[in-house]
mmCIF file of C-alpha atoms in Angstrom:
data_model
loop_
_atom_site.group_PDB
_atom_site.id
_atom_site.type_symbol
_atom_site.label_atom_id
_atom_site.label_comp_id
_atom_site.label_asym_id
_atom_site.label_seq_id
_atom_site.Cartn_x
_atom_site.Cartn_y
_atom_site.Cartn_z
ATOM 1 C CA MET A 1 -3.129 11.698 17.699
ATOM 2 C CA ALA A 2 -5.392 13.754 19.951
ATOM 3 C CA GLN A 3 -3.819 16.970 18.685
ATOM 4 C CA ASP A 4 -4.382 16.006 15.046
ATOM 5 C CA GLY A 5 -7.868 14.576 15.617
ATOM 6 C CA PHE A 6 -7.225 10.859 15.016
ATOM 7 C CA ASP A 7 -8.976 8.118 16.990
ATOM 8 C CA MET A 8 -6.835 5.332 15.514
ATOM 9 C CA GLN A 9 -3.487 5.357 13.765
ATOM 10 C CA VAL A 10 -1.760 2.902 11.417
ATOM 11 C CA LEU A 11 1.717 1.961 12.616
ATOM 12 C CA ILE A 12 3.835 1.749 9.460
ATOM 13 C CA PRO A 13 7.438 0.715 10.148
ATOM 14 C CA ASN A 14 10.561 2.561 9.218
ATOM 15 C CA ASN A 15 11.684 0.628 6.163
ATOM 16 C CA ALA A 16 15.396 0.489 6.963
ATOM 17 C CA PRO A 17 15.453 -2.920 8.751
ATOM 18 C CA PHE A 18 13.350 -4.744 6.186
ATOM 19 C CA TYR A 19 15.375 -4.907 3.016
ATOM 20 C CA TYR A 20 15.084 -8.146 1.102
ATOM 21 C CA ASP A 21 18.786 -8.442 0.279
ATOM 22 C CA VAL A 22 19.861 -9.921 3.621
ATOM 23 C CA ASP A 23 19.884 -13.603 4.509
ATOM 24 C CA GLY A 24 16.351 -15.018 4.802
ATOM 25 C CA ALA A 25 16.867 -16.233 8.361
ATOM 26 C CA MET A 26 18.118 -12.809 9.409
ATOM 27 C CA GLY A 27 15.128 -11.181 7.700
ATOM 28 C CA ALA A 28 12.768 -13.538 9.486
ATOM 29 C CA SER A 29 14.409 -12.804 12.843
ATOM 30 C CA VAL A 30 14.114 -9.040 12.400
ATOM 31 C CA SER A 31 10.512 -9.371 11.225
ATOM 32 C CA ARG A 32 9.630 -11.520 14.235
ATOM 33 C CA SER A 33 11.158 -9.012 16.625
ATOM 34 C CA PHE A 34 9.321 -6.108 14.989
ATOM 35 C CA ASN A 35 5.974 -7.891 14.792
ATOM 36 C CA LYS A 36 6.073 -8.898 18.447
ATOM 37 C CA SER A 37 6.895 -5.317 19.403
ATOM 38 C CA ILE A 38 3.867 -4.031 17.493
ATOM 39 C CA ALA A 39 1.672 -6.667 19.131
ATOM 40 C CA ARG A 40 2.751 -5.402 22.561
ATOM 41 C CA ILE A 41 1.669 -1.894 21.579
ATOM 42 C CA LEU A 42 -1.737 -3.174 20.440
ATOM 43 C CA THR A 43 -2.191 -4.937 23.776
ATOM 44 C CA ARG A 44 -1.124 -1.912 25.799
ATOM 45 C CA TYR A 45 -3.335 0.504 23.861
ATOM 46 C CA PRO A 46 -6.426 -1.420 22.678
ATOM 47 C CA ASN A 47 -8.447 0.076 19.811
ATOM 48 C CA LYS A 48 -5.891 2.850 19.289
ATOM 49 C CA PHE A 49 -3.519 1.392 16.695
ATOM 50 C CA ILE A 50 -3.644 -0.693 13.521
ATOM 51 C CA GLY A 51 -0.677 -3.045 13.450
ATOM 52 C CA VAL A 52 1.188 -3.811 10.226
ATOM 53 C CA ALA A 53 3.399 -6.893 9.976
ATOM 54 C CA THR A 54 6.574 -7.414 7.985
ATOM 55 C CA ALA A 55 7.691 -10.636 6.313
ATOM 56 C CA PRO A 56 10.987 -11.799 4.723
ATOM 57 C CA LEU A 57 9.973 -12.097 1.066
ATOM 58 C CA GLN A 58 13.468 -13.210 0.068
ATOM 59 C CA ASN A 59 12.409 -16.593 1.478
ATOM 60 C CA ILE A 60 8.752 -17.330 0.738
ATOM 61 C CA ARG A 61 8.512 -20.278 3.115
ATOM 62 C CA LEU A 62 9.689 -18.096 5.997
ATOM 63 C CA ALA A 63 7.521 -15.194 4.792
ATOM 64 C CA ILE A 64 4.390 -17.350 4.896
ATOM 65 C CA ALA A 65 5.260 -18.696 8.340
ATOM 66 C CA GLU A 66 5.857 -15.207 9.726
ATOM 67 C CA THR A 67 2.696 -13.819 8.143
ATOM 68 C CA GLU A 68 0.551 -16.585 9.636
ATOM 69 C CA TYR A 69 2.155 -16.064 13.039
ATOM 70 C CA ALA A 70 1.727 -12.276 12.933
ATOM 71 C CA ILE A 71 -1.928 -12.406 11.917
ATOM 72 C CA LYS A 72 -3.176 -15.526 13.717
ATOM 73 C CA GLU A 73 -1.090 -15.412 16.899
ATOM 74 C CA LEU A 74 -0.237 -11.734 17.351
ATOM 75 C CA GLY A 75 -3.437 -10.227 15.974
ATOM 76 C CA LEU A 76 -1.863 -7.761 13.555
ATOM 77 C CA HIS A 77 -4.115 -6.304 10.880
ATOM 78 C CA ALA A 78 -2.133 -6.220 7.614
ATOM 79 C CA VAL A 79 1.190 -7.038 5.958
ATOM 80 C CA ILE A 80 3.550 -4.510 4.411
ATOM 81 C CA ILE A 81 5.694 -5.186 1.359
ATOM 82 C CA TYR A 82 7.830 -3.007 -0.866
ATOM 83 C CA GLN A 83 7.467 -2.176 -4.557
ATOM 84 C CA ASN A 84 9.824 -4.877 -5.735
ATOM 85 C CA VAL A 85 11.686 -7.794 -4.202
ATOM 86 C CA ASN A 86 15.360 -7.528 -5.057
ATOM 87 C CA ARG A 87 14.417 -5.879 -8.383
ATOM 88 C CA GLN A 88 11.797 -8.499 -9.224
ATOM 89 C CA ASP A 89 8.330 -7.091 -9.915
ATOM 90 C CA LEU A 90 5.404 -7.913 -7.652
ATOM 91 C CA ASP A 91 3.764 -10.183 -10.232
ATOM 92 C CA SER A 92 6.710 -12.628 -10.033
ATOM 93 C CA GLU A 93 5.389 -16.164 -9.634
ATOM 94 C CA PHE A 94 7.601 -16.999 -6.658
ATOM 95 C CA LEU A 95 5.409 -14.546 -4.685
ATOM 96 C CA TRP A 96 2.112 -16.237 -5.543
ATOM 97 C CA PRO A 97 2.075 -18.684 -2.584
ATOM 98 C CA PHE A 98 2.571 -15.692 -0.301
ATOM 99 C CA TYR A 99 -0.349 -13.854 -1.927
ATOM 100 C CA GLU A 100 -2.488 -16.960 -1.527
ATOM 101 C CA CYS A 101 -1.621 -17.027 2.160
ATOM 102 C CA VAL A 102 -2.471 -13.350 2.696
ATOM 103 C CA GLU A 103 -5.723 -13.643 0.744
ATOM 104 C CA GLY A 104 -6.701 -16.669 2.799
ATOM 105 C CA LEU A 105 -6.082 -14.768 6.022
ATOM 106 C CA GLY A 106 -8.397 -11.999 4.836
ATOM 107 C CA VAL A 107 -5.940 -9.173 5.512
ATOM 108 C CA PRO A 108 -4.688 -6.505 3.101
ATOM 109 C CA LEU A 109 -1.257 -5.899 1.630
ATOM 110 C CA LEU A 110 0.325 -2.462 1.967
ATOM 111 C CA VAL A 111 2.800 -1.495 -0.759
ATOM 112 C CA HIS A 112 5.234 1.132 0.504
ATOM 113 C CA GLY A 113 8.351 2.718 -0.885
ATOM 114 C CA VAL A 114 11.916 2.115 0.213
ATOM 115 C CA ASP A 115 13.864 5.234 -0.678
ATOM 116 C CA SER A 116 17.273 3.640 -0.176
ATOM 117 C CA GLY A 117 16.333 0.310 -1.731
ATOM 118 C CA PRO A 118 16.295 -0.768 -5.392
ATOM 119 C CA LEU A 119 14.200 1.968 -7.042
ATOM 120 C CA LEU A 120 13.783 2.372 -10.782
ATOM 121 C CA GLY A 121 16.393 4.866 -11.965
ATOM 122 C CA VAL A 122 17.589 5.547 -8.425
ATOM 123 C CA GLY A 123 21.025 6.541 -9.674
ATOM 124 C CA ARG A 124 19.480 9.461 -11.539
ATOM 125 C CA TYR A 125 17.375 10.698 -8.607
ATOM 126 C CA ALA A 126 20.164 11.357 -6.135
ATOM 127 C CA ARG A 127 21.054 14.888 -7.278
ATOM 128 C CA PHE A 128 17.874 16.529 -5.991
ATOM 129 C CA ASN A 129 16.661 13.937 -3.468
ATOM 130 C CA LEU A 130 14.017 12.802 -5.937
ATOM 131 C CA ASP A 131 13.987 9.213 -4.702
ATOM 132 C CA VAL A 132 10.754 9.692 -2.744
ATOM 133 C CA CYS A 133 9.281 12.338 -5.049
ATOM 134 C CA LEU A 134 9.688 10.290 -8.242
ATOM 135 C CA GLY A 135 11.008 6.898 -7.195
ATOM 136 C CA PHE A 136 7.980 5.902 -5.120
ATOM 137 C CA PRO A 137 5.362 6.773 -7.788
ATOM 138 C CA PHE A 138 7.269 5.252 -10.720
ATOM 139 C CA GLU A 139 7.685 2.017 -8.788
ATOM 140 C CA VAL A 140 3.972 2.008 -7.951
ATOM 141 C CA PHE A 141 3.028 2.637 -11.596
ATOM 142 C CA THR A 142 5.107 -0.416 -12.504
ATOM 143 C CA ALA A 143 3.689 -2.526 -9.668
ATOM 144 C CA ILE A 144 0.063 -1.724 -10.538
ATOM 145 C CA SER A 145 0.634 -2.352 -14.236
ATOM 146 C CA SER A 146 2.386 -5.670 -13.695
ATOM 147 C CA LEU A 147 -0.227 -6.882 -11.202
ATOM 148 C CA ILE A 148 -3.015 -6.133 -13.679
ATOM 149 C CA PHE A 149 -1.511 -7.393 -16.924
ATOM 150 C CA SER A 150 0.015 -10.525 -15.369
ATOM 151 C CA GLY A 151 -3.390 -11.652 -14.140
ATOM 152 C CA VAL A 152 -2.368 -11.546 -10.459
ATOM 153 C CA VAL A 153 -5.328 -9.312 -9.583
ATOM 154 C CA ASP A 154 -7.638 -11.807 -11.304
ATOM 155 C CA ARG A 155 -6.005 -14.833 -9.672
ATOM 156 C CA PHE A 156 -6.224 -13.348 -6.164
ATOM 157 C CA SER A 157 -9.455 -11.479 -6.671
ATOM 158 C CA ASN A 158 -10.249 -11.055 -2.964
ATOM 159 C CA LEU A 159 -6.870 -9.586 -2.071
ATOM 160 C CA ARG A 160 -6.906 -5.900 -1.126
ATOM 161 C CA TRP A 161 -3.862 -3.853 -2.191
ATOM 162 C CA GLY A 162 -2.987 -0.529 -0.588
ATOM 163 C CA PHE A 163 -0.518 1.900 -2.164
ATOM 164 C CA PHE A 164 0.841 4.333 0.370
ATOM 165 C CA GLU A 165 2.546 7.721 0.073
ATOM 166 C CA VAL A 166 2.033 8.195 -3.659
ATOM 167 C CA GLY A 167 -1.036 10.441 -3.660
ATOM 168 C CA VAL A 168 -4.022 10.048 -5.986
ATOM 169 C CA GLY A 169 -3.549 12.565 -8.790
ATOM 170 C CA PHE A 170 -1.989 9.919 -11.010
ATOM 171 C CA ILE A 171 -4.906 7.473 -10.810
ATOM 172 C CA PRO A 172 -7.067 8.783 -13.706
ATOM 173 C CA TRP A 173 -3.967 9.271 -15.858
ATOM 174 C CA LEU A 174 -2.616 5.773 -15.199
ATOM 175 C CA MET A 175 -6.042 4.188 -15.603
ATOM 176 C CA ASP A 176 -6.442 5.861 -19.003
ATOM 177 C CA ARG A 177 -2.962 4.810 -20.111
ATOM 178 C CA LEU A 178 -3.522 1.196 -19.084
ATOM 179 C CA GLU A 179 -6.946 1.095 -20.736
ATOM 180 C CA THR A 180 -5.397 2.321 -23.985
ATOM 181 C CA THR A 181 -2.625 -0.261 -23.708
ATOM 182 C CA TYR A 182 -5.155 -3.024 -23.053
ATOM 183 C CA ASP A 183 -7.000 -2.181 -26.265
ATOM 184 C CA ALA A 184 -3.984 -1.472 -28.447
ATOM 185 C CA ARG A 185 -1.444 -4.101 -27.370
ATOM 186 C CA PRO A 186 -2.422 -7.783 -27.652
ATOM 187 C CA THR A 187 0.255 -8.856 -25.187
ATOM 188 C CA ALA A 188 -1.470 -6.785 -22.497
ATOM 189 C CA ARG A 189 -4.573 -8.977 -22.864
ATOM 190 C CA GLU A 190 -2.893 -12.387 -22.851
ATOM 191 C CA LYS A 191 -3.159 -13.006 -19.101
ATOM 192 C CA ALA A 192 -5.541 -10.378 -17.740
ATOM 193 C CA ARG A 193 -9.203 -11.379 -17.739
ATOM 194 C CA ARG A 194 -10.504 -8.033 -16.511
ATOM 195 C CA ARG A 195 -9.927 -4.592 -17.926
ATOM 196 C CA PRO A 196 -7.532 -2.335 -15.978
ATOM 197 C CA LYS A 197 -10.282 0.005 -14.738
ATOM 198 C CA GLU A 198 -12.088 -3.000 -13.263
ATOM 199 C CA CYS A 199 -8.938 -4.164 -11.472
ATOM 200 C CA PHE A 200 -8.657 -0.799 -9.717
ATOM 201 C CA GLY A 201 -11.522 -1.992 -7.514
ATOM 202 C CA ASN A 202 -8.902 -4.077 -5.641
ATOM 203 C CA PHE A 203 -6.648 -1.054 -5.051
ATOM 204 C CA TYR A 204 -6.735 1.471 -2.211
ATOM 205 C CA PHE A 205 -4.656 4.632 -1.917
ATOM 206 C CA SER A 206 -3.477 6.909 0.862
ATOM 207 C CA LEU A 207 -2.897 10.610 0.318
ATOM 208 C CA GLY A 208 -2.174 13.809 2.172
ATOM 209 C CA ALA A 209 -4.938 16.234 3.113
ATOM 210 C CA ASP A 210 -3.110 18.913 1.138
ATOM 211 C CA ASP A 211 -3.188 16.986 -2.179
ATOM 212 C CA SER A 212 -4.367 19.612 -4.674
ATOM 213 C CA THR A 213 -5.845 17.008 -7.039
ATOM 214 C CA LEU A 214 -8.141 15.462 -4.433
ATOM 215 C CA PRO A 215 -11.468 17.152 -5.355
ATOM 216 C CA ASP A 216 -10.991 16.449 -9.066
ATOM 217 C CA VAL A 217 -10.051 12.804 -8.544
ATOM 218 C CA ALA A 218 -12.936 12.384 -6.088
ATOM 219 C CA LYS A 219 -15.362 13.564 -8.776
ATOM 220 C CA ARG A 220 -13.807 11.199 -11.336
ATOM 221 C CA ILE A 221 -13.602 7.956 -9.350
ATOM 222 C CA GLY A 222 -15.107 8.655 -5.925
ATOM 223 C CA THR A 223 -13.457 8.321 -2.503
ATOM 224 C CA LYS A 224 -14.364 4.734 -1.555
ATOM 225 C CA ARG A 225 -10.781 3.642 -2.273
ATOM 226 C CA MET A 226 -8.996 6.631 -0.689
ATOM 227 C CA MET A 227 -7.833 7.300 2.861
ATOM 228 C CA ILE A 228 -6.018 10.180 4.519
ATOM 229 C CA GLY A 229 -2.585 9.826 6.065
ATOM 230 C CA SER A 230 -0.752 12.406 8.166
ATOM 231 C CA ASP A 231 2.698 10.907 7.403
ATOM 232 C CA TYR A 232 3.629 11.769 10.983
ATOM 233 C CA PRO A 233 6.409 12.442 12.005
ATOM 234 C CA HIS A 234 7.966 13.207 8.617
ATOM 235 C CA PRO A 235 8.606 16.881 7.798
ATOM 236 C CA ASP A 236 6.526 16.733 4.606
ATOM 237 C CA GLY A 237 3.449 15.461 6.484
ATOM 238 C CA THR A 238 0.391 17.449 7.549
ATOM 239 C CA PHE A 239 0.517 16.987 11.341
ATOM 240 C CA PRO A 240 -1.024 18.601 13.389
ATOM 241 C CA ASN A 241 -3.547 20.022 10.916
ATOM 242 C CA THR A 242 -4.568 16.912 8.948
ATOM 243 C CA VAL A 243 -8.223 16.612 9.929
ATOM 244 C CA GLN A 244 -8.790 20.363 10.081
ATOM 245 C CA MET A 245 -7.201 20.803 6.652
ATOM 246 C CA LEU A 246 -9.336 18.089 5.087
ATOM 247 C CA ARG A 247 -12.601 19.391 6.518
ATOM 248 C CA ALA A 248 -11.795 22.838 5.103
ATOM 249 C CA ARG A 249 -11.302 21.540 1.556
ATOM 250 C CA ALA A 250 -13.765 22.762 -1.062
ATOM 251 C CA GLY A 251 -15.258 20.329 -3.561
ATOM 252 C CA LEU A 252 -15.745 17.387 -1.180
ATOM 253 C CA THR A 253 -19.065 16.062 0.095
ATOM 254 C CA ASN A 254 -19.684 15.022 3.686
ATOM 255 C CA GLN A 255 -19.619 11.404 2.485
ATOM 256 C CA ASP A 256 -16.225 12.006 0.844
ATOM 257 C CA ILE A 257 -14.835 13.327 4.108
ATOM 258 C CA ASP A 258 -16.278 10.396 6.063
ATOM 259 C CA ASN A 259 -14.693 7.971 3.596
ATOM 260 C CA LEU A 260 -11.325 9.702 3.697
ATOM 261 C CA LEU A 261 -11.186 10.030 7.477
ATOM 262 C CA GLY A 262 -12.133 6.482 8.381
ATOM 263 C CA GLY A 263 -14.714 4.680 6.292
ATOM 264 C CA THR A 264 -12.299 3.524 3.600
ATOM 265 C CA ALA A 265 -9.601 2.586 6.120
ATOM 266 C CA ALA A 266 -12.100 0.559 8.157
ATOM 267 C CA GLU A 267 -13.057 -1.398 5.045
ATOM 268 C CA PHE A 268 -9.467 -1.819 3.894
ATOM 269 C CA PHE A 269 -8.211 -3.111 7.246
ATOM 270 C CA GLY A 270 -11.330 -5.163 7.920
ATOM 271 C CA LEU A 271 -12.285 -3.191 11.016
ATOM 272 C CA GLN A 272 -15.722 -2.455 12.343
ATOM 273 C CA HIS A 273 -16.487 1.142 11.398
ATOM 274 C CA LEU A 274 -16.436 3.001 14.715
#
């Protein structure tokens, strides 16, 4: 962290232990073990890490119990979920009590990819290891669209959604596509009270400092919903040059850089801006 220039770091778990296709009790046990481990790190290194909790969404009762324990008792800062739950989209009504719980706790939801889980078209991605490259974004496109058109974003209007490791270049394109669909397709307006572009106010996005689309997207929609991630220790991350790389980017204002390096993350995670 010191080498890359970060004061605080988000601890996002390896996704392997948190699949939703195991028994609910087993999922709850693994989540409890992980969440307690993260809490010990937060205690040992105060004000250095942002702790993210996991919950067994294959059993909503257990997921709610674990979420309340992780946030209220352990002091973690957010909950992580994946782009679908056993191939069921994130607008599925069985998830609504969980969303109500998270919204009531005032913490955000992180949506993160699972490259070896149930991705759209995963069988066709294997040849060139395109599961992360294409699988993560396509799943996020589907998640965002379903959350908007189902009315979930309207129903849980105070819930903050974060979409991680998918970049930002797609945002103007997807927003335009959804706006067109909203106007042209009556079924897209049956449940959604707000237009898609208005719903994007509930969404936050992480990106790499080397994202070539960043200056253009910043001009189009601003940087108040964007935050930088190093993706450490993955080989396609930007460590140890993340902060240096971002500050050297042309086309960004000082306010943009402040937002990207901490302001947006502080708002998203409900932290006092240090």
